[in-house]
XYZ file of C-alpha atoms in Angstrom:
646
model
C 7.835 -16.040 25.846
C 7.194 -13.721 22.888
C 5.257 -15.094 19.928
C 7.087 -14.613 16.656
C 5.263 -12.383 14.214
C 2.910 -14.337 11.986
C 3.721 -14.016 8.299
C 1.140 -12.029 6.327
C -1.373 -14.377 4.724
C -1.957 -14.030 0.980
C -5.499 -14.362 -0.361
C -5.947 -14.275 -4.148
C -8.284 -11.801 -5.828
C -10.480 -13.518 -8.413
C -13.956 -13.811 -9.884
C -16.789 -16.308 -9.468
C -17.766 -16.415 -13.156
C -15.617 -17.033 -16.209
C -16.307 -13.603 -17.741
C -16.092 -11.560 -14.502
C -19.814 -10.837 -14.670
C -19.757 -9.362 -18.203
C -22.740 -11.451 -19.269
C -24.800 -10.771 -16.142
C -28.298 -9.460 -16.724
C -28.032 -5.714 -15.935
C -31.538 -5.665 -14.466
C -30.671 -8.533 -12.141
C -27.442 -6.760 -11.158
C -29.507 -3.784 -9.986
C -31.882 -6.087 -8.112
C -29.036 -7.924 -6.414
C -27.214 -4.727 -5.515
C -30.360 -3.242 -3.996
C -31.069 -6.468 -2.111
C -27.581 -6.503 -0.620
C -27.974 -2.930 0.611
C -31.383 -3.756 2.064
C -30.077 -6.819 3.910
C -27.134 -4.864 5.282
C -29.428 -2.109 6.540
C -31.848 -4.628 8.035
C -29.005 -6.294 9.938
C -27.814 -2.967 11.315
C -31.335 -1.925 12.267
C -31.884 -5.191 14.131
C -28.624 -4.765 16.052
C -29.447 -1.187 16.968
C -32.897 -2.120 18.262
C -31.941 -5.212 20.262
C -28.488 -4.447 21.701
C -27.989 -3.110 25.206
C -24.779 -1.130 25.619
C -24.805 2.640 24.987
C -21.863 2.309 22.592
C -23.737 -0.082 20.296
C -27.394 0.816 20.830
C -27.180 4.599 21.179
C -23.822 5.702 19.711
C -24.215 3.174 16.855
C -20.499 2.358 16.802
C -20.868 -0.828 14.780
C -20.983 -1.901 11.145
C -22.395 -4.726 9.049
C -21.013 -6.052 5.797
C -21.840 -8.676 3.175
C -19.126 -10.722 1.463
C -19.156 -13.436 -1.192
C -17.531 -16.853 -0.786
C -14.260 -15.426 -2.121
C -14.393 -13.077 0.902
C -14.863 -10.008 -1.313
C -16.843 -7.162 0.220
C -19.967 -6.592 -1.870
C -21.592 -3.692 -0.057
C -20.108 -0.240 -0.011
C -22.122 1.803 2.468
C -19.375 1.667 5.063
C -16.198 -0.118 6.002
C -16.363 -3.498 7.741
C -14.026 -6.195 9.036
C -12.775 -9.196 7.017
C -13.928 -12.794 6.547
C -10.354 -13.859 5.780
C -9.368 -15.021 9.313
C -12.484 -17.200 9.594
C -11.894 -18.826 6.198
C -8.235 -19.296 7.083
C -9.007 -21.283 10.247
C -12.287 -22.983 9.289
C -12.554 -24.548 5.810
C -15.734 -23.515 4.044
C -16.617 -27.120 3.219
C -16.774 -27.929 6.956
C -19.190 -25.108 7.832
C -22.850 -25.979 8.428
C -26.046 -23.894 8.660
C -26.389 -22.238 12.057
C -22.646 -21.728 12.556
C -21.606 -18.350 13.930
C -17.942 -17.453 14.111
C -16.354 -14.892 16.409
C -12.987 -13.178 16.759
C -11.343 -10.041 18.099
C -7.650 -11.032 18.078
C -5.860 -8.102 16.458
C -2.883 -10.153 15.294
C -4.985 -12.986 13.882
C -7.644 -10.894 12.167
C -5.683 -10.362 8.896
C -5.794 -6.615 9.581
C -9.578 -6.373 9.957
C -9.638 -5.745 13.724
C -7.690 -2.827 15.164
C -8.181 -3.211 18.910
C -9.696 -5.766 21.244
C -13.003 -3.972 22.016
C -13.955 -4.458 18.346
C -15.797 -7.782 18.399
C -16.592 -9.452 15.087
C -19.388 -11.915 14.322
C -19.445 -13.816 11.006
C -22.283 -16.002 9.686
C -21.982 -18.086 6.491
C -24.848 -18.074 3.998
C -25.876 -21.455 2.549
C -27.628 -22.719 -0.572
C -28.451 -26.355 -1.299
C -26.127 -27.829 -3.930
C -27.773 -30.758 -5.766
C -24.408 -32.152 -6.867
C -22.951 -32.120 -3.370
C -26.256 -33.193 -1.861
C -25.930 -30.678 0.970
C -25.966 -26.940 1.685
C -22.757 -25.160 0.650
C -21.407 -21.739 1.583
C -22.244 -19.047 -0.965
C -21.673 -15.822 1.005
C -21.114 -14.311 4.454
C -22.899 -11.770 6.639
C -20.735 -10.035 9.188
C -21.037 -7.445 11.952
C -18.449 -5.890 14.177
C -18.692 -3.158 16.749
C -16.910 -1.384 19.550
C -18.057 -2.909 22.859
C -17.947 -1.323 26.276
C -15.560 -3.678 28.032
C -13.660 -6.869 27.175
C -11.443 -6.942 30.270
C -7.943 -5.579 30.602
C -6.280 -3.123 32.936
C -8.906 -0.356 32.936
C -12.668 -0.043 32.453
C -13.381 0.198 28.752
C -10.396 -1.994 27.790
C -8.355 0.892 26.405
C -5.465 1.494 28.859
C -3.622 4.548 27.581
C -0.309 3.452 29.082
C -0.368 -0.156 27.882
C 2.936 -1.572 26.698
C 1.563 -4.997 25.736
C -1.620 -6.300 24.160
C -2.008 -8.551 27.208
C -2.976 -5.473 29.253
C -5.788 -4.581 26.863
C -8.277 -7.375 27.424
C -9.321 -10.831 26.295
C -7.904 -11.950 22.925
C -10.038 -14.425 21.000
C -8.817 -15.914 17.711
C -11.538 -17.173 15.332
C -13.819 -19.600 17.194
C -17.353 -20.919 16.862
C -19.747 -18.926 19.033
C -22.721 -20.901 17.693
C -22.328 -24.469 16.446
C -24.998 -25.721 14.024
C -27.594 -23.403 15.490
C -26.719 -23.909 19.163
C -24.860 -21.254 21.207
C -21.519 -22.407 22.599
C -22.228 -21.492 26.217
C -18.696 -22.149 27.426
C -17.219 -19.608 25.019
C -19.786 -16.987 25.976
C -19.144 -17.667 29.664
C -15.421 -17.040 29.241
C -15.998 -13.777 27.433
C -18.583 -12.378 29.826
C -16.508 -13.448 32.845
C -13.678 -11.210 31.611
C -15.929 -8.167 31.159
C -16.837 -5.556 33.758
C -20.184 -5.207 31.941
C -21.123 -8.879 31.408
C -24.875 -8.397 30.940
C -24.417 -5.730 28.294
C -21.751 -7.758 26.499
C -23.913 -10.875 26.436
C -26.914 -8.917 25.173
C -24.891 -7.187 22.456
C -23.412 -10.445 21.205
C -26.839 -12.045 21.172
C -28.161 -9.098 19.137
C -25.314 -9.309 16.640
C -25.508 -13.085 16.233
C -29.282 -13.043 15.804
C -29.156 -10.152 13.343
C -26.488 -11.805 11.202
C -28.366 -15.121 11.217
C -31.442 -13.227 10.051
C -29.365 -11.518 7.360
C -28.033 -14.888 6.214
C -31.583 -16.174 5.793
C -32.542 -13.097 3.788
C -29.505 -13.464 1.554
C -30.185 -17.171 1.142
C -33.606 -16.285 -0.261
C -31.880 -14.286 -2.998
C -29.960 -17.393 -4.107
C -33.133 -19.497 -3.895
C -35.012 -17.050 -6.117
C -32.454 -16.496 -8.896
C -29.965 -19.365 -8.594
C -26.329 -19.411 -7.560
C -24.856 -18.897 -11.012
C -26.945 -15.808 -11.773
C -26.409 -14.207 -8.372
C -22.672 -14.847 -8.360
C -22.377 -13.431 -11.859
C -24.141 -10.328 -10.532
C -21.627 -10.203 -7.660
C -18.790 -10.171 -10.184
C -20.498 -7.437 -12.177
C -20.994 -5.266 -9.089
C -17.312 -5.468 -8.184
C -16.031 -5.108 -11.743
C -18.289 -2.113 -12.340
C -16.833 -0.464 -9.260
C -13.280 -1.044 -10.493
C -14.075 0.453 -13.882
C -15.939 3.414 -12.379
C -13.096 4.386 -10.069
C -10.551 3.992 -12.850
C -12.629 6.116 -15.241
C -13.943 8.814 -12.884
C -11.326 9.031 -10.131
C -7.911 7.739 -11.177
C -8.168 9.698 -14.419
C -8.068 12.929 -12.391
C -4.695 12.080 -10.822
C -1.719 12.865 -13.075
C 1.116 10.411 -13.553
C 3.933 11.044 -11.107
C 5.192 10.568 -7.560
C 4.531 12.650 -4.455
C 5.405 12.292 -0.761
C 3.756 13.608 2.367
C 3.670 12.750 6.042
C 1.773 13.535 9.213
C 2.149 12.539 12.831
C 0.585 11.144 15.952
C 1.637 13.282 18.886
C 1.843 10.853 21.805
C 1.600 7.153 22.575
C 0.669 7.233 26.263
C 4.047 5.932 27.431
C 6.808 8.183 26.142
C 6.896 11.973 26.071
C 4.959 13.628 23.219
C 6.893 13.450 19.958
C 6.367 13.183 16.217
C 5.328 9.605 15.408
C 5.661 9.781 11.622
C 3.269 8.231 9.132
C 4.468 8.721 5.576
C 3.052 7.877 2.157
C 4.833 8.113 -1.157
C 2.139 8.036 -3.816
C 2.853 6.956 -7.383
C 0.222 7.062 -10.115
C 1.113 4.619 -12.890
C 0.288 5.314 -16.553
C -2.828 3.925 -18.188
C -0.731 1.543 -20.311
C 1.167 0.092 -17.348
C 1.503 -3.695 -17.919
C 0.246 -4.334 -14.377
C -2.702 -1.992 -14.881
C -3.307 1.650 -14.081
C -3.200 1.976 -10.309
C -2.015 3.890 -7.276
C 1.093 2.661 -5.461
C 1.225 3.615 -1.798
C 4.662 3.175 -0.245
C 4.791 3.608 3.533
C 8.585 3.680 3.837
C 9.640 6.355 6.320
C 6.920 5.520 8.834
C 8.218 5.546 12.423
C 9.132 2.455 14.380
C 6.392 0.860 16.411
C 5.460 2.809 19.524
C 5.932 1.584 23.065
C 2.375 2.685 23.790
C -0.908 1.505 22.219
C -1.055 3.507 18.963
C 0.133 0.715 16.654
C -2.004 -0.825 13.894
C -1.541 -4.136 12.056
C -2.015 -2.978 8.471
C 0.112 -5.264 6.326
C -1.747 -8.576 6.643
C -3.520 -10.038 3.580
C -1.651 -7.661 1.294
C -3.172 -4.715 3.158
C -6.660 -5.448 1.835
C -8.371 -3.892 4.867
C -6.229 -0.757 4.655
C -7.028 -0.420 0.960
C -10.750 -0.354 1.695
C -10.198 1.896 4.723
C -8.324 4.536 2.701
C -10.340 4.301 -0.524
C -13.245 6.574 0.557
C -10.773 9.483 0.419
C -10.642 9.006 -3.359
C -14.317 9.916 -3.650
C -13.407 13.554 -2.990
C -12.160 13.652 -6.592
C -15.633 12.931 -7.978
C -17.139 15.544 -10.305
C -19.755 16.679 -7.785
C -20.607 16.078 -4.115
C -23.735 14.274 -5.297
C -21.663 11.891 -7.406
C -19.274 11.377 -4.509
C -22.150 10.132 -2.361
C -23.119 7.607 -5.041
C -19.723 5.887 -5.180
C -19.561 2.743 -3.072
C -16.313 1.352 -1.722
C -16.431 -2.403 -2.181
C -13.831 -4.976 -3.200
C -13.651 -3.360 -6.611
C -11.130 -0.820 -5.383
C -8.620 -3.490 -4.302
C -6.976 -3.997 -7.750
C -6.530 -0.224 -8.080
C -4.251 0.161 -5.059
C -0.881 -1.472 -4.498
C 0.580 -1.185 -1.016
C 4.243 -1.413 -0.110
C 4.851 -1.798 3.597
C 8.064 -1.293 5.564
C 9.583 -4.305 7.350
C 8.007 -5.491 10.620
C 8.502 -3.204 13.586
C 6.804 0.046 12.523
C 3.590 1.802 13.555
C 1.722 -0.049 10.782
C 3.683 -3.321 10.923
C 3.931 -3.929 14.679
C 5.327 -7.104 16.156
C 3.219 -9.103 18.626
C 2.521 -8.341 21.458
C 2.732 -4.583 20.770
C -0.344 -2.790 22.186
C -2.945 -1.391 19.771
C -5.954 -0.090 21.700
C -5.434 3.556 20.590
C -4.674 2.610 16.993
C -7.191 5.238 15.883
C -4.303 7.716 16.167
C -2.663 5.896 13.259
C -5.505 4.739 11.034
C -7.276 8.096 11.213
C -4.029 9.894 10.542
C -3.464 7.672 7.533
C -6.716 8.991 6.070
C -5.263 12.463 6.421
C -1.874 11.506 5.007
C -3.548 9.949 1.973
C -5.699 13.040 1.532
C -2.652 15.284 1.895
C -0.479 13.469 -0.609
C -3.393 13.480 -3.070
C -3.769 17.225 -2.467
C -0.177 17.685 -3.613
C -0.905 15.651 -6.734
C -4.081 17.541 -7.721
C -3.119 21.089 -6.687
C -5.190 21.122 -3.533
C -8.459 19.752 -4.892
C -8.926 17.764 -1.689
C -10.422 18.671 1.705
C -8.309 19.946 4.570
C -7.776 17.706 7.579
C -10.283 16.378 10.089
C -9.978 14.279 13.229
C -13.453 13.003 13.856
C -13.213 10.432 16.616
C -12.115 10.431 20.216
C -13.281 8.461 23.238
C -14.247 10.230 26.444
C -16.240 9.012 29.416
C -16.725 8.647 33.128
C -17.080 5.639 35.370
C -17.762 4.932 39.023
C -20.841 4.165 41.092
C -24.253 5.726 40.515
C -26.585 7.133 43.170
C -27.750 3.630 44.090
C -24.200 2.299 44.410
C -24.220 0.346 41.145
C -21.120 0.349 38.953
C -21.457 2.167 35.647
C -19.355 3.020 32.613
C -20.371 5.813 30.246
C -18.262 6.240 27.128
C -18.943 8.492 24.206
C -17.293 8.803 20.808
C -17.662 12.515 20.086
C -17.059 13.835 16.595
C -15.303 16.985 15.403
C -15.213 19.382 12.498
C -14.547 18.294 8.925
C -11.976 20.050 6.769
C -12.871 22.896 4.454
C -13.271 21.945 0.787
C -12.386 23.724 -2.432
C -16.076 24.506 -2.951
C -17.578 24.733 0.573
C -16.954 25.002 4.299
C -16.353 21.831 6.269
C -19.271 20.147 8.032
C -19.638 20.662 11.790
C -19.355 17.842 14.352
C -19.200 14.854 12.058
C -18.081 11.332 12.944
C -15.932 8.905 11.001
C -18.303 5.995 11.780
C -21.326 6.229 9.451
C -24.692 6.790 11.146
C -23.052 7.167 14.560
C -24.165 9.825 16.995
C -23.429 11.381 20.358
C -25.338 9.951 23.303
C -28.704 11.694 23.846
C -28.721 14.006 26.862
C -32.059 12.632 28.076
C -30.628 9.112 28.082
C -27.353 9.904 29.845
C -28.905 12.110 32.530
C -31.487 9.456 33.390
C -28.908 6.688 33.626
C -25.677 8.247 34.905
C -24.896 10.613 37.825
C -24.183 13.820 35.903
C -25.984 16.677 34.159
C -25.228 17.844 30.622
C -25.140 21.613 31.139
C -23.931 22.542 27.659
C -23.791 20.867 24.276
C -22.980 23.322 21.518
C -20.668 24.107 18.651
C -17.251 25.377 19.717
C -16.807 28.894 18.246
C -13.567 29.627 16.353
C -12.593 25.938 16.388
C -12.693 25.586 12.600
C -9.525 26.594 10.783
C -9.730 29.909 8.942
C -9.811 29.757 5.169
C -11.528 30.848 2.022
C -13.675 27.892 3.032
C -13.635 27.496 6.799
C -13.086 24.243 8.645
C -16.085 22.688 10.393
C -16.585 23.268 14.110
C -16.086 20.799 16.921
C -18.271 20.144 19.964
C -18.184 21.914 23.292
C -19.780 19.777 25.982
C -20.022 20.451 29.731
C -20.765 17.659 32.215
C -21.504 18.537 35.860
C -20.831 15.566 38.101
C -23.380 14.663 40.778
C -21.116 12.099 42.432
C -17.372 11.450 42.602
C -16.133 9.499 39.582
C -13.209 8.946 37.225
C -12.863 10.604 33.837
C -11.196 8.875 30.874
C -9.999 10.158 27.529
C -8.423 8.456 24.539
C -7.799 11.324 22.150
C -5.248 12.743 19.754
C -4.849 16.168 18.150
C -4.443 17.876 21.524
C -1.095 19.350 20.402
C -1.005 18.881 16.642
C -4.083 20.492 15.111
C -5.979 19.461 11.984
C -3.974 20.965 9.136
C -5.150 23.521 6.621
C -4.313 23.333 2.927
C -3.527 25.773 0.116
C -3.458 28.792 2.417
C -6.044 27.525 4.882
C -5.167 27.533 8.575
C -5.146 24.714 11.096
C -8.182 24.150 13.310
C -8.323 24.246 17.102
C -7.007 21.163 18.938
C -8.808 18.860 21.374
C -8.952 20.072 24.968
C -10.469 18.911 28.268
C -10.727 21.315 31.214
C -11.999 20.609 34.718
C -13.883 23.521 36.317
C -13.203 26.110 33.601
C -12.977 29.674 34.904
C -12.786 28.562 38.529
C -9.831 28.897 40.936
C -9.210 25.147 40.758
C -9.301 24.977 36.939
C -7.038 22.327 35.444
C -6.475 20.691 32.099
C -6.576 16.937 31.605
C -4.212 15.056 29.319
C -5.766 13.783 26.116
C -4.726 10.293 27.202
C -6.156 9.672 30.665
C -7.492 6.514 32.302
C -8.686 7.584 35.727
C -8.739 11.364 36.297
C -10.555 11.981 39.600
C -13.580 14.282 39.343
C -15.564 15.310 42.406
C -19.264 15.865 42.830
C -19.972 19.393 41.593
C -17.020 19.476 39.183
C -17.648 20.525 35.601
C -15.860 18.719 32.768
C -15.559 20.816 29.605
C -14.744 18.822 26.472
C -13.835 20.722 23.301
C -13.312 18.539 20.236
C -11.197 19.395 17.224
C -12.088 21.801 14.465
C -11.363 20.942 10.850
C -8.613 22.642 8.888
C -9.365 25.539 6.563
C -9.085 25.475 2.753
C -7.664 28.407 0.811
C -6.490 31.869 1.833
C -8.688 33.348 4.627
C -8.210 36.781 3.029
C -10.159 35.474 0.019
C -13.242 34.587 2.071
C -16.362 36.528 1.194
C -16.788 39.153 3.970
C -20.533 38.503 3.918
C -19.824 34.921 4.990
C -17.662 36.201 7.841
C -20.537 38.407 9.028
C -22.913 35.467 8.686
C -20.624 33.235 10.770
C -20.617 35.800 13.567
C -24.409 36.010 13.498
C -24.557 32.225 13.654
C -22.087 32.140 16.578
C -19.576 30.112 14.567
C -16.768 32.650 14.886
C -16.214 35.562 17.254
C -15.888 39.222 16.333
C -12.190 39.110 17.182
C -11.651 36.355 14.613
C -13.163 38.499 11.860
C -10.238 40.932 11.914
C -7.482 38.660 13.216
C -8.122 35.709 10.887
C -9.993 37.164 7.907
C -8.974 40.831 7.777
C -12.606 41.947 7.873
C -13.296 45.346 9.472
C -16.719 45.145 11.094
C -19.351 47.790 11.611
C -22.281 47.661 13.998
C -22.813 44.679 16.285
C -24.683 41.425 16.552
C -26.442 42.617 19.695
C -28.014 45.610 17.930
C -28.777 43.533 14.834
C -26.891 45.882 12.516
C -23.660 43.922 12.076
C -21.900 44.591 8.794
C -18.475 45.403 7.400
C -16.609 48.330 5.902
C -15.778 47.276 2.339
C -13.053 49.866 1.727
C -11.340 49.329 5.073
C -11.527 45.573 4.642
C -9.969 45.726 1.175
C -7.160 47.960 2.430
C -6.495 45.719 5.442
C -6.315 42.622 3.280
C -4.009 44.276 0.744
C -1.686 45.328 3.559
C -1.497 41.783 4.934
C -0.886 40.186 1.555
C 1.981 42.595 0.875
C 3.562 41.934 4.265
C 3.688 38.147 4.239
C 6.255 35.967 2.558
C 6.086 32.512 1.030
C 3.902 30.039 2.894
C 3.882 26.230 2.815
C 1.090 24.327 1.078
C -0.003 22.922 4.456
C -0.454 24.758 7.779
C 0.019 22.551 10.826
C -0.685 25.107 13.574
C 1.406 26.115 16.572
C 1.693 22.650 18.112
C 3.986 21.361 15.376
C 6.681 23.871 16.319
C 6.618 22.549 19.890
C 7.283 18.955 18.869
C 9.568 19.578 15.877
C 12.290 21.444 17.716
C 11.258 24.876 16.509
C 10.358 24.205 12.871
C 7.111 25.707 11.631
C 6.713 23.305 8.714
C 8.144 20.056 7.367
C 10.095 19.777 4.116
C 7.205 17.793 2.584
C 4.773 20.653 3.286
C 6.098 22.654 0.337
C 5.247 22.043 -3.299
């Protein structure tokens, strides 16, 4: 029997003090803000040092967050999940010190959890209330991370061909994992029994619970030192300051008007590759709008929900998670890169964004039990769609596209016959910017990293033969896209290879004349007679002992006309092995002299100028966005979409 779709829950946005923190002591606000950041970092450090699984301990695919009792996110170093589902199911007045709450149910997480391997731990912070005569909840410390295995049809709990969330693993709505300081052993037993890696799961959960309990004690000391009223007034000031800063420094750079753009996921693991549309119509309201100056994001035109697992539940709680997920894109409009790095994304951005979702049954409003384990294909693409529609509004003063997360791995038995699962979340190249090239091999999860070669070779039956930048993977442009990884694994024992990746057909787009980057690609035994490519969505590709797996991650899109790139930078890129000599002429119109091998590489200025003039004269009008060759394959022969033109 199919569960009817739960109605989106509404949570009001308000303040803890009567004047929204206007009277807060500015010195105390700085102290509180610094203390929150320190507690958050201490929680994350504790998790990283005490967890067990490679995904949490080594790849650092987890986040911590601090929220007030109104469930507003106070810290802005990274995204985090939501407290809303816990507060919905467990009244704050019934919580007691030592409680630890847990959930991973996508459809009952109010949009804060995207797929079942993301496990969320929430700990309330208490302060003694003399009037109530007992400790009362004043804040929350939370951590959530991507865990190795929570059951389901395949190791890693991300079956690429899933057609139902029931195939993806164990669903847990908000429950108590610790009750008044005592672990609920029965709940932990159920969860570990469903995992193929029970010891690692138990150790990771213990690390996260202990770290959040420690964080709650630290935060409680802040309330003890300064008092609830003063600290909560500082909370209000932190959030209100963020709202005012974004309105003054960011929204002011977006003109009034309406723009539309769309991008696509290329496959869902079940049906044939096709264009799964994600569309945003952006409206910037005037400063004197009665409802306040803000951005309206209308997702009408987004495709129906997919049969496969690329859906994401975005519309719960008025889209509050999606607002905070997309908001970091706005920082690209800051005056300088240094200022961009200073801007936190906390609950202060929520009043600045209004979201209008299509009816249930789309990629971002799926109906239970639609599968969601590969929802990264949608939420990452939404970052790009938001960036693209903003680029149309501000004449390209936004980065080109990037696709900086994909899951690859191998599993089987090691040399001693023990089962193992190695998964890695490799990054890719960032998009070129209007002032600089894109960064190489970045990751969307802050502070995350690839698994160290020394660690993987000592623990798993393979050798890392190559780990390098992938030449020519960044899209050509006046400012080139960042490069992706190229990684070669030589298997020492038969195993199975898995991949959950997108952008294997549709490349990261270039903007304002910049070209698309190279797509994701996995090849078994490259250059050998038995060479074969592996689909980007694969659960159990057989690899034999001696086989080499070559993984090439995506390059970022380019920004600006490649013919406007400084030829000296093209020569430099060749010397640094970032592009090949063939790319210099083919992509940038640079006529080289000498060679890298003889250390006299240069370029012919006159010939280069003539070549570039010839190419400019020969080409016609070009769209504002370049999607690469893969788009033509899936669009029925079109080279660009109507929305790609300005």
